[in-house]
Amino acid sequence: MNVISFPKLGITLSISPEAFHIGQKPIYWYAIIILTGFLLAILFVAHNSRKYNVEPENVLDIAIFGLLFGIIGARIYYVLFALDEFSSVADVFKIWNGGLAIYGGIIAAFITAAVYCRIKKLNTLNVFDVCCPGLFIGQAVGRWGNFVNAEVYGGETALPWGMSINGAPPVHPLFLYESLWNLLGLVLLCLFRHKKTADGQVVCFYIGWYSLGRLFLEGMRNPEYILYAVPNVLGISQIVAAIGIIAAAAGFFVLTSRAKR
């Protein structure tokens, strides 16, 4: 049980990571929240997919394969940059003990979708454009799993919305910052995606927007939750975010130029 409070707002909550039990097996809020985000993402994308020449059945296939390989990718990414945390090969497979990196999941999901589109002979860039709102939804909802687990927070802050965990000094609620950042990205994407002039522009916006948020928010994290490339200076996810911003901008420029020609 964690006591999570926002002292200056007068809010105090006692939250257990466990939602309920099935027999002796605990079911965690984190899993429920992630699943909720996943289902909402599928429903939203499938509901709108035919407008953009993608069948709902394809969306469901991509979501299921993307979830499976996304989890594998998220684990591989984490393990590769935190090898010192694992004392045996068996520990690598114990994902119930924690250790998933969102960037690895996103990269694996994109690769999986690209392979699927190639096999089904679908327009890959258009499919990516159609599915991107689902990524924003899944991440906006999923970050609340960090809240119930009392994890992935920032440094100390005196701001009115500072979050205290078990009586500790208030810290930045990074889960909330990233959730709101993704929600704003979703709104902007939905407002402007019908104005795209080339397939792939929407996915470039998603990559650039998400990477921009992670570039800054990653630097605000408590060091306990940062996988460092340069110890106590530069996180691996910040490097990936910077690459993502550059790649998204370059991709958008190339796609737009080709469309004009």
PDB file of C-alpha atoms in Angstrom:
ATOM      1  CA  MET A   1       0.000   0.000   0.000  1.00  0.00           C
ATOM      2  CA  ASN A   2       1.370   3.411  -1.002  1.00  0.00           C
ATOM      3  CA  VAL A   3       0.162   6.742   0.349  1.00  0.00           C
ATOM      4  CA  ILE A   4       0.248   9.197  -2.544  1.00  0.00           C
ATOM      5  CA  SER A   5      -0.647  12.788  -1.820  1.00  0.00           C
ATOM      6  CA  PHE A   6      -0.656  16.223  -3.403  1.00  0.00           C
ATOM      7  CA  PRO A   7      -0.121  18.276  -0.229  1.00  0.00           C
ATOM      8  CA  LYS A   8      -0.806  21.723  -1.674  1.00  0.00           C
ATOM      9  CA  LEU A   9      -4.013  20.480  -3.302  1.00  0.00           C
ATOM     10  CA  GLY A  10      -5.219  18.711  -0.161  1.00  0.00           C
ATOM     11  CA  ILE A  11      -5.449  15.316  -1.900  1.00  0.00           C
ATOM     12  CA  THR A  12      -4.328  12.083  -0.217  1.00  0.00           C
ATOM     13  CA  LEU A  13      -4.848   8.578  -1.613  1.00  0.00           C
ATOM     14  CA  SER A  14      -3.936   5.146  -0.274  1.00  0.00           C
ATOM     15  CA  ILE A  15      -3.340   2.897  -3.263  1.00  0.00           C
ATOM     16  CA  SER A  16      -2.453  -0.771  -3.451  1.00  0.00           C
ATOM     17  CA  PRO A  17      -0.797  -1.995  -6.670  1.00  0.00           C
ATOM     18  CA  GLU A  18      -3.027  -5.069  -6.421  1.00  0.00           C
ATOM     19  CA  ALA A  19      -6.596  -4.630  -7.674  1.00  0.00           C
ATOM     20  CA  PHE A  20      -7.955  -8.053  -6.634  1.00  0.00           C
ATOM     21  CA  HIS A  21      -7.064 -11.735  -6.519  1.00  0.00           C
ATOM     22  CA  ILE A  22      -8.135 -14.722  -8.571  1.00  0.00           C
ATOM     23  CA  GLY A  23      -7.499 -17.533  -6.153  1.00  0.00           C
ATOM     24  CA  GLN A  24      -3.987 -16.871  -4.871  1.00  0.00           C
ATOM     25  CA  LYS A  25      -2.985 -14.937  -7.986  1.00  0.00           C
ATOM     26  CA  PRO A  26      -2.932 -11.131  -7.618  1.00  0.00           C
ATOM     27  CA  ILE A  27      -4.237  -9.016 -10.497  1.00  0.00           C
ATOM     28  CA  TYR A  28      -2.443  -5.671 -10.642  1.00  0.00           C
ATOM     29  CA  TRP A  29      -3.866  -2.257 -11.416  1.00  0.00           C
ATOM     30  CA  TYR A  30      -0.925  -1.688 -13.753  1.00  0.00           C
ATOM     31  CA  ALA A  31      -2.001  -4.576 -15.983  1.00  0.00           C
ATOM     32  CA  ILE A  32      -5.627  -3.439 -15.944  1.00  0.00           C
ATOM     33  CA  ILE A  33      -4.675   0.119 -16.904  1.00  0.00           C
ATOM     34  CA  ILE A  34      -2.368  -1.030 -19.720  1.00  0.00           C
ATOM     35  CA  LEU A  35      -5.091  -3.353 -21.047  1.00  0.00           C
ATOM     36  CA  THR A  36      -7.650  -0.535 -20.859  1.00  0.00           C
ATOM     37  CA  GLY A  37      -5.398   1.760 -22.889  1.00  0.00           C
ATOM     38  CA  PHE A  38      -4.805  -1.030 -25.400  1.00  0.00           C
ATOM     39  CA  LEU A  39      -8.528  -1.702 -25.873  1.00  0.00           C
ATOM     40  CA  LEU A  40      -9.444   1.989 -26.140  1.00  0.00           C
ATOM     41  CA  ALA A  41      -6.721   2.429 -28.757  1.00  0.00           C
ATOM     42  CA  ILE A  42      -8.027  -0.492 -30.837  1.00  0.00           C
ATOM     43  CA  LEU A  43     -11.634   0.732 -30.646  1.00  0.00           C
ATOM     44  CA  PHE A  44     -10.720   4.277 -31.659  1.00  0.00           C
ATOM     45  CA  VAL A  45      -8.489   3.274 -34.575  1.00  0.00           C
ATOM     46  CA  ALA A  46     -10.810   0.539 -35.858  1.00  0.00           C
ATOM     47  CA  HIS A  47     -13.806   2.901 -35.700  1.00  0.00           C
ATOM     48  CA  ASN A  48     -12.069   5.404 -37.993  1.00  0.00           C
ATOM     49  CA  SER A  49      -9.882   3.141 -40.131  1.00  0.00           C
ATOM     50  CA  ARG A  50     -12.215   2.672 -43.121  1.00  0.00           C
ATOM     51  CA  LYS A  51     -12.160   6.434 -43.730  1.00  0.00           C
ATOM     52  CA  TYR A  52      -8.479   5.991 -44.559  1.00  0.00           C
ATOM     53  CA  ASN A  53      -8.777   2.759 -46.575  1.00  0.00           C
ATOM     54  CA  VAL A  54      -7.703   0.363 -43.829  1.00  0.00           C
ATOM     55  CA  GLU A  55      -9.980  -2.474 -42.724  1.00  0.00           C
ATOM     56  CA  PRO A  56     -10.748  -2.898 -38.982  1.00  0.00           C
ATOM     57  CA  GLU A  57      -9.626  -6.528 -39.243  1.00  0.00           C
ATOM     58  CA  ASN A  58      -6.160  -5.354 -40.238  1.00  0.00           C
ATOM     59  CA  VAL A  59      -6.112  -2.973 -37.282  1.00  0.00           C
ATOM     60  CA  LEU A  60      -6.959  -5.817 -34.888  1.00  0.00           C
ATOM     61  CA  ASP A  61      -4.261  -8.064 -36.354  1.00  0.00           C
ATOM     62  CA  ILE A  62      -1.626  -5.332 -36.093  1.00  0.00           C
ATOM     63  CA  ALA A  63      -2.679  -4.532 -32.519  1.00  0.00           C
ATOM     64  CA  ILE A  64      -2.426  -8.147 -31.343  1.00  0.00           C
ATOM     65  CA  PHE A  65       0.922  -8.825 -33.029  1.00  0.00           C
ATOM     66  CA  GLY A  66       2.170  -5.386 -32.013  1.00  0.00           C
ATOM     67  CA  LEU A  67       1.290  -6.018 -28.366  1.00  0.00           C
ATOM     68  CA  LEU A  68       3.031  -9.392 -28.311  1.00  0.00           C
ATOM     69  CA  PHE A  69       6.238  -8.283 -30.015  1.00  0.00           C
ATOM     70  CA  GLY A  70       6.064  -4.875 -28.332  1.00  0.00           C
ATOM     71  CA  ILE A  71       6.384  -6.520 -24.918  1.00  0.00           C
ATOM     72  CA  ILE A  72       9.312  -8.584 -26.182  1.00  0.00           C
ATOM     73  CA  GLY A  73      10.942  -5.482 -27.664  1.00  0.00           C
ATOM     74  CA  ALA A  74      10.407  -3.460 -24.495  1.00  0.00           C
ATOM     75  CA  ARG A  75      12.088  -6.196 -22.475  1.00  0.00           C
ATOM     76  CA  ILE A  76      15.026  -6.595 -24.868  1.00  0.00           C
ATOM     77  CA  TYR A  77      15.640  -2.822 -24.879  1.00  0.00           C
ATOM     78  CA  TYR A  78      15.666  -2.702 -21.084  1.00  0.00           C
ATOM     79  CA  VAL A  79      17.871  -5.776 -20.679  1.00  0.00           C
ATOM     80  CA  LEU A  80      20.465  -4.583 -23.210  1.00  0.00           C
ATOM     81  CA  PHE A  81      21.045  -1.375 -21.281  1.00  0.00           C
ATOM     82  CA  ALA A  82      20.758  -2.809 -17.764  1.00  0.00           C
ATOM     83  CA  LEU A  83      22.713  -6.056 -17.954  1.00  0.00           C
ATOM     84  CA  ASP A  84      24.213  -5.490 -14.516  1.00  0.00           C
ATOM     85  CA  GLU A  85      20.754  -5.964 -12.958  1.00  0.00           C
ATOM     86  CA  PHE A  86      20.510  -9.606 -14.047  1.00  0.00           C
ATOM     87  CA  SER A  87      22.459 -12.270 -12.218  1.00  0.00           C
ATOM     88  CA  SER A  88      21.336 -15.158 -14.456  1.00  0.00           C
ATOM     89  CA  VAL A  89      19.760 -15.816 -17.855  1.00  0.00           C
ATOM     90  CA  ALA A  90      16.573 -16.937 -16.120  1.00  0.00           C
ATOM     91  CA  ASP A  91      16.141 -13.468 -14.597  1.00  0.00           C
ATOM     92  CA  VAL A  92      15.899 -11.966 -18.088  1.00  0.00           C
ATOM     93  CA  PHE A  93      12.561 -13.725 -18.617  1.00  0.00           C
ATOM     94  CA  LYS A  94      10.991 -12.655 -15.297  1.00  0.00           C
ATOM     95  CA  ILE A  95       9.158  -9.609 -16.634  1.00  0.00           C
ATOM     96  CA  TRP A  96       6.738  -9.782 -13.686  1.00  0.00           C
ATOM     97  CA  ASN A  97       9.582  -8.354 -11.605  1.00  0.00           C
ATOM     98  CA  GLY A  98       9.553  -5.201 -13.732  1.00  0.00           C
ATOM     99  CA  GLY A  99      11.878  -3.894 -16.409  1.00  0.00           C
ATOM    100  CA  LEU A 100      10.163  -2.784 -19.625  1.00  0.00           C
ATOM    101  CA  ALA A 101      11.284   0.207 -21.708  1.00  0.00           C
ATOM    102  CA  ILE A 102       8.587   1.964 -23.743  1.00  0.00           C
ATOM    103  CA  TYR A 103      10.960   2.886 -26.577  1.00  0.00           C
ATOM    104  CA  GLY A 104      11.779  -0.766 -27.178  1.00  0.00           C
ATOM    105  CA  GLY A 105       8.077  -1.544 -27.304  1.00  0.00           C
ATOM    106  CA  ILE A 106       7.353   1.229 -29.812  1.00  0.00           C
ATOM    107  CA  ILE A 107      10.248   0.243 -32.091  1.00  0.00           C
ATOM    108  CA  ALA A 108       9.210  -3.426 -32.025  1.00  0.00           C
ATOM    109  CA  ALA A 109       5.571  -2.515 -32.698  1.00  0.00           C
ATOM    110  CA  PHE A 110       6.558  -0.440 -35.747  1.00  0.00           C
ATOM    111  CA  ILE A 111       8.706  -3.254 -37.128  1.00  0.00           C
ATOM    112  CA  THR A 112       5.900  -5.762 -36.564  1.00  0.00           C
ATOM    113  CA  ALA A 113       3.373  -3.528 -38.336  1.00  0.00           C
ATOM    114  CA  ALA A 114       5.763  -2.994 -41.270  1.00  0.00           C
ATOM    115  CA  VAL A 115       6.269  -6.750 -41.686  1.00  0.00           C
ATOM    116  CA  TYR A 116       2.510  -7.333 -41.497  1.00  0.00           C
ATOM    117  CA  CYS A 117       1.838  -4.672 -44.144  1.00  0.00           C
ATOM    118  CA  ARG A 118       4.484  -6.177 -46.394  1.00  0.00           C
ATOM    119  CA  ILE A 119       2.917  -9.648 -46.117  1.00  0.00           C
ATOM    120  CA  LYS A 120      -0.631  -8.321 -46.651  1.00  0.00           C
ATOM    121  CA  LYS A 121       0.509  -5.920 -49.406  1.00  0.00           C
ATOM    122  CA  LEU A 122      -0.889  -2.874 -47.598  1.00  0.00           C
ATOM    123  CA  ASN A 123       0.274   0.734 -47.913  1.00  0.00           C
ATOM    124  CA  THR A 124       2.647   0.727 -44.945  1.00  0.00           C
ATOM    125  CA  LEU A 125       2.893   4.488 -44.439  1.00  0.00           C
ATOM    126  CA  ASN A 126      -0.876   4.924 -44.645  1.00  0.00           C
ATOM    127  CA  VAL A 127      -1.412   2.129 -42.114  1.00  0.00           C
ATOM    128  CA  PHE A 128       1.102   3.781 -39.780  1.00  0.00           C
ATOM    129  CA  ASP A 129      -0.773   7.072 -40.150  1.00  0.00           C
ATOM    130  CA  VAL A 130      -4.064   5.376 -39.284  1.00  0.00           C
ATOM    131  CA  CYS A 131      -2.660   3.606 -36.210  1.00  0.00           C
ATOM    132  CA  CYS A 132      -0.765   6.539 -34.658  1.00  0.00           C
ATOM    133  CA  PRO A 133      -3.765   7.920 -32.714  1.00  0.00           C
ATOM    134  CA  GLY A 134      -3.939   4.545 -30.987  1.00  0.00           C
ATOM    135  CA  LEU A 135      -0.349   4.892 -29.811  1.00  0.00           C
ATOM    136  CA  PHE A 136      -1.131   8.278 -28.279  1.00  0.00           C
ATOM    137  CA  ILE A 137      -4.205   6.835 -26.525  1.00  0.00           C
ATOM    138  CA  GLY A 138      -2.397   3.767 -25.209  1.00  0.00           C
ATOM    139  CA  GLN A 139       0.469   5.842 -23.824  1.00  0.00           C
ATOM    140  CA  ALA A 140      -1.770   8.550 -22.344  1.00  0.00           C
ATOM    141  CA  VAL A 141      -3.782   5.933 -20.439  1.00  0.00           C
ATOM    142  CA  GLY A 142      -0.919   3.558 -19.733  1.00  0.00           C
ATOM    143  CA  ARG A 143       1.188   6.132 -17.879  1.00  0.00           C
ATOM    144  CA  TRP A 144      -1.361   6.049 -15.054  1.00  0.00           C
ATOM    145  CA  GLY A 145      -0.038   2.587 -14.318  1.00  0.00           C
ATOM    146  CA  ASN A 146       3.114   4.319 -13.072  1.00  0.00           C
ATOM    147  CA  PHE A 147       0.935   6.390 -10.750  1.00  0.00           C
ATOM    148  CA  VAL A 148      -0.663   3.397  -9.013  1.00  0.00           C
ATOM    149  CA  ASN A 149       2.766   1.776  -8.728  1.00  0.00           C
ATOM    150  CA  ALA A 150       4.242   4.985  -7.251  1.00  0.00           C
ATOM    151  CA  GLU A 151       7.102   4.884  -9.744  1.00  0.00           C
ATOM    152  CA  VAL A 152       8.786   6.896 -12.520  1.00  0.00           C
ATOM    153  CA  TYR A 153       8.626  10.314 -10.892  1.00  0.00           C
ATOM    154  CA  GLY A 154      10.846  13.374 -11.148  1.00  0.00           C
ATOM    155  CA  GLY A 155      12.963  15.443  -8.819  1.00  0.00           C
ATOM    156  CA  GLU A 156      11.707  17.479  -5.894  1.00  0.00           C
ATOM    157  CA  THR A 157       9.474  20.452  -6.639  1.00  0.00           C
ATOM    158  CA  ALA A 158       7.619  23.237  -4.815  1.00  0.00           C
ATOM    159  CA  LEU A 159       4.957  23.521  -7.534  1.00  0.00           C
ATOM    160  CA  PRO A 160       1.301  23.288  -6.410  1.00  0.00           C
ATOM    161  CA  TRP A 161       0.863  19.867  -8.037  1.00  0.00           C
ATOM    162  CA  GLY A 162       3.949  18.325  -6.435  1.00  0.00           C
ATOM    163  CA  MET A 163       3.328  14.652  -5.562  1.00  0.00           C
ATOM    164  CA  SER A 164       4.436  13.126  -2.258  1.00  0.00           C
ATOM    165  CA  ILE A 165       4.953   9.360  -2.009  1.00  0.00           C
ATOM    166  CA  ASN A 166       4.723   7.804   1.451  1.00  0.00           C
ATOM    167  CA  GLY A 167       5.481  11.106   3.174  1.00  0.00           C
ATOM    168  CA  ALA A 168       8.579  11.976   1.125  1.00  0.00           C
ATOM    169  CA  PRO A 169       9.117  15.542  -0.180  1.00  0.00           C
ATOM    170  CA  PRO A 170       6.915  16.418  -3.189  1.00  0.00           C
ATOM    171  CA  VAL A 171       8.264  15.484  -6.631  1.00  0.00           C
ATOM    172  CA  HIS A 172       7.278  16.141 -10.237  1.00  0.00           C
ATOM    173  CA  PRO A 173       4.435  13.763 -11.287  1.00  0.00           C
ATOM    174  CA  LEU A 174       6.048  12.768 -14.571  1.00  0.00           C
ATOM    175  CA  PHE A 175       3.334  10.207 -15.296  1.00  0.00           C
ATOM    176  CA  LEU A 176       0.861  13.098 -15.471  1.00  0.00           C
ATOM    177  CA  TYR A 177       3.124  15.279 -17.616  1.00  0.00           C
ATOM    178  CA  GLU A 178       3.627  12.536 -20.178  1.00  0.00           C
ATOM    179  CA  SER A 179      -0.030  11.522 -20.146  1.00  0.00           C
ATOM    180  CA  LEU A 180      -1.104  15.110 -20.852  1.00  0.00           C
ATOM    181  CA  TRP A 181       1.608  15.494 -23.516  1.00  0.00           C
ATOM    182  CA  ASN A 182       0.275  12.438 -25.343  1.00  0.00           C
ATOM    183  CA  LEU A 183      -3.300  13.622 -24.958  1.00  0.00           C
ATOM    184  CA  LEU A 184      -2.412  16.990 -26.505  1.00  0.00           C
ATOM    185  CA  GLY A 185      -0.606  15.177 -29.332  1.00  0.00           C
ATOM    186  CA  LEU A 186      -3.745  13.101 -29.947  1.00  0.00           C
ATOM    187  CA  VAL A 187      -5.929  16.209 -30.169  1.00  0.00           C
ATOM    188  CA  LEU A 188      -3.553  17.929 -32.602  1.00  0.00           C
ATOM    189  CA  LEU A 189      -3.216  14.811 -34.713  1.00  0.00           C
ATOM    190  CA  CYS A 190      -6.976  14.314 -34.975  1.00  0.00           C
ATOM    191  CA  LEU A 191      -7.496  17.968 -35.908  1.00  0.00           C
ATOM    192  CA  PHE A 192      -4.973  18.000 -38.722  1.00  0.00           C
ATOM    193  CA  ARG A 193      -4.445  14.447 -40.030  1.00  0.00           C
ATOM    194  CA  HIS A 194      -7.154  14.804 -42.698  1.00  0.00           C
ATOM    195  CA  LYS A 195      -5.091  17.656 -44.177  1.00  0.00           C
ATOM    196  CA  LYS A 196      -2.032  15.526 -44.856  1.00  0.00           C
ATOM    197  CA  THR A 197      -0.608  15.790 -48.366  1.00  0.00           C
ATOM    198  CA  ALA A 198       1.415  12.577 -48.279  1.00  0.00           C
ATOM    199  CA  ASP A 199       1.232   9.200 -46.552  1.00  0.00           C
ATOM    200  CA  GLY A 200       3.667   9.082 -43.655  1.00  0.00           C
ATOM    201  CA  GLN A 201       3.292  12.687 -42.534  1.00  0.00           C
ATOM    202  CA  VAL A 202       1.106  11.661 -39.598  1.00  0.00           C
ATOM    203  CA  VAL A 203       3.564   9.066 -38.316  1.00  0.00           C
ATOM    204  CA  CYS A 204       6.364  11.632 -38.649  1.00  0.00           C
ATOM    205  CA  PHE A 205       4.327  13.989 -36.476  1.00  0.00           C
ATOM    206  CA  TYR A 206       3.789  11.242 -33.903  1.00  0.00           C
ATOM    207  CA  ILE A 207       7.480  10.318 -33.733  1.00  0.00           C
ATOM    208  CA  GLY A 208       8.563  13.958 -33.517  1.00  0.00           C
ATOM    209  CA  TRP A 209       5.967  14.958 -30.930  1.00  0.00           C
ATOM    210  CA  TYR A 210       6.504  11.970 -28.672  1.00  0.00           C
ATOM    211  CA  SER A 211      10.289  12.224 -28.935  1.00  0.00           C
ATOM    212  CA  LEU A 212      10.229  15.937 -28.094  1.00  0.00           C
ATOM    213  CA  GLY A 213       8.286  15.223 -24.918  1.00  0.00           C
ATOM    214  CA  ARG A 214      10.565  12.374 -23.893  1.00  0.00           C
ATOM    215  CA  LEU A 215      13.686  14.445 -24.563  1.00  0.00           C
ATOM    216  CA  PHE A 216      12.722  16.910 -21.847  1.00  0.00           C
ATOM    217  CA  LEU A 217      10.804  14.653 -19.454  1.00  0.00           C
ATOM    218  CA  GLU A 218      13.540  12.028 -19.393  1.00  0.00           C
ATOM    219  CA  GLY A 219      15.936  14.641 -18.037  1.00  0.00           C
ATOM    220  CA  MET A 220      13.501  15.400 -15.213  1.00  0.00           C
ATOM    221  CA  ARG A 221      13.283  11.794 -14.021  1.00  0.00           C
ATOM    222  CA  ASN A 222      14.577  10.561 -10.724  1.00  0.00           C
ATOM    223  CA  PRO A 223      17.987   8.992 -11.579  1.00  0.00           C
ATOM    224  CA  GLU A 224      16.689   5.666 -10.249  1.00  0.00           C
ATOM    225  CA  TYR A 225      14.547   5.341 -13.390  1.00  0.00           C
ATOM    226  CA  ILE A 226      17.068   6.476 -16.012  1.00  0.00           C
ATOM    227  CA  LEU A 227      19.115   4.091 -18.166  1.00  0.00           C
ATOM    228  CA  TYR A 228      22.272   6.137 -18.658  1.00  0.00           C
ATOM    229  CA  ALA A 229      24.509   6.296 -21.728  1.00  0.00           C
ATOM    230  CA  VAL A 230      26.781   8.740 -19.897  1.00  0.00           C
ATOM    231  CA  PRO A 231      26.462   8.129 -16.124  1.00  0.00           C
ATOM    232  CA  ASN A 232      24.491  10.892 -14.374  1.00  0.00           C
ATOM    233  CA  VAL A 233      24.668  13.060 -17.516  1.00  0.00           C
ATOM    234  CA  LEU A 234      22.807  11.659 -20.516  1.00  0.00           C
ATOM    235  CA  GLY A 235      20.128   8.998 -20.674  1.00  0.00           C
ATOM    236  CA  ILE A 236      19.870   6.472 -23.494  1.00  0.00           C
ATOM    237  CA  SER A 237      16.240   7.459 -24.074  1.00  0.00           C
ATOM    238  CA  GLN A 238      17.300  11.093 -24.516  1.00  0.00           C
ATOM    239  CA  ILE A 239      19.663  10.042 -27.306  1.00  0.00           C
ATOM    240  CA  VAL A 240      16.904   7.982 -28.923  1.00  0.00           C
ATOM    241  CA  ALA A 241      14.529  10.939 -28.559  1.00  0.00           C
ATOM    242  CA  ALA A 242      16.974  13.316 -30.247  1.00  0.00           C
ATOM    243  CA  ILE A 243      17.419  10.852 -33.110  1.00  0.00           C
ATOM    244  CA  GLY A 244      13.633  10.521 -33.334  1.00  0.00           C
ATOM    245  CA  ILE A 245      13.140  14.289 -33.641  1.00  0.00           C
ATOM    246  CA  ILE A 246      15.752  14.577 -36.397  1.00  0.00           C
ATOM    247  CA  ALA A 247      14.403  11.528 -38.268  1.00  0.00           C
ATOM    248  CA  ALA A 248      10.803  12.752 -38.010  1.00  0.00           C
ATOM    249  CA  ALA A 249      11.675  16.227 -39.304  1.00  0.00           C
ATOM    250  CA  ALA A 250      13.741  14.801 -42.173  1.00  0.00           C
ATOM    251  CA  GLY A 251      11.043  12.269 -43.049  1.00  0.00           C
ATOM    252  CA  PHE A 252       8.311  14.900 -43.048  1.00  0.00           C
ATOM    253  CA  PHE A 253      10.395  17.157 -45.312  1.00  0.00           C
ATOM    254  CA  VAL A 254      11.188  14.358 -47.789  1.00  0.00           C
ATOM    255  CA  LEU A 255       7.593  13.103 -47.954  1.00  0.00           C
ATOM    256  CA  THR A 256       6.218  16.612 -48.413  1.00  0.00           C
ATOM    257  CA  SER A 257       8.757  17.416 -51.143  1.00  0.00           C
ATOM    258  CA  ARG A 258       7.934  14.208 -53.023  1.00  0.00           C
ATOM    259  CA  ALA A 259       4.216  14.978 -52.829  1.00  0.00           C
ATOM    260  CA  LYS A 260       4.760  18.453 -54.279  1.00  0.00           C
ATOM    261  CA  ARG A 261       6.806  17.064 -57.159  1.00  0.00           C
TER     262      ARG A 261
END
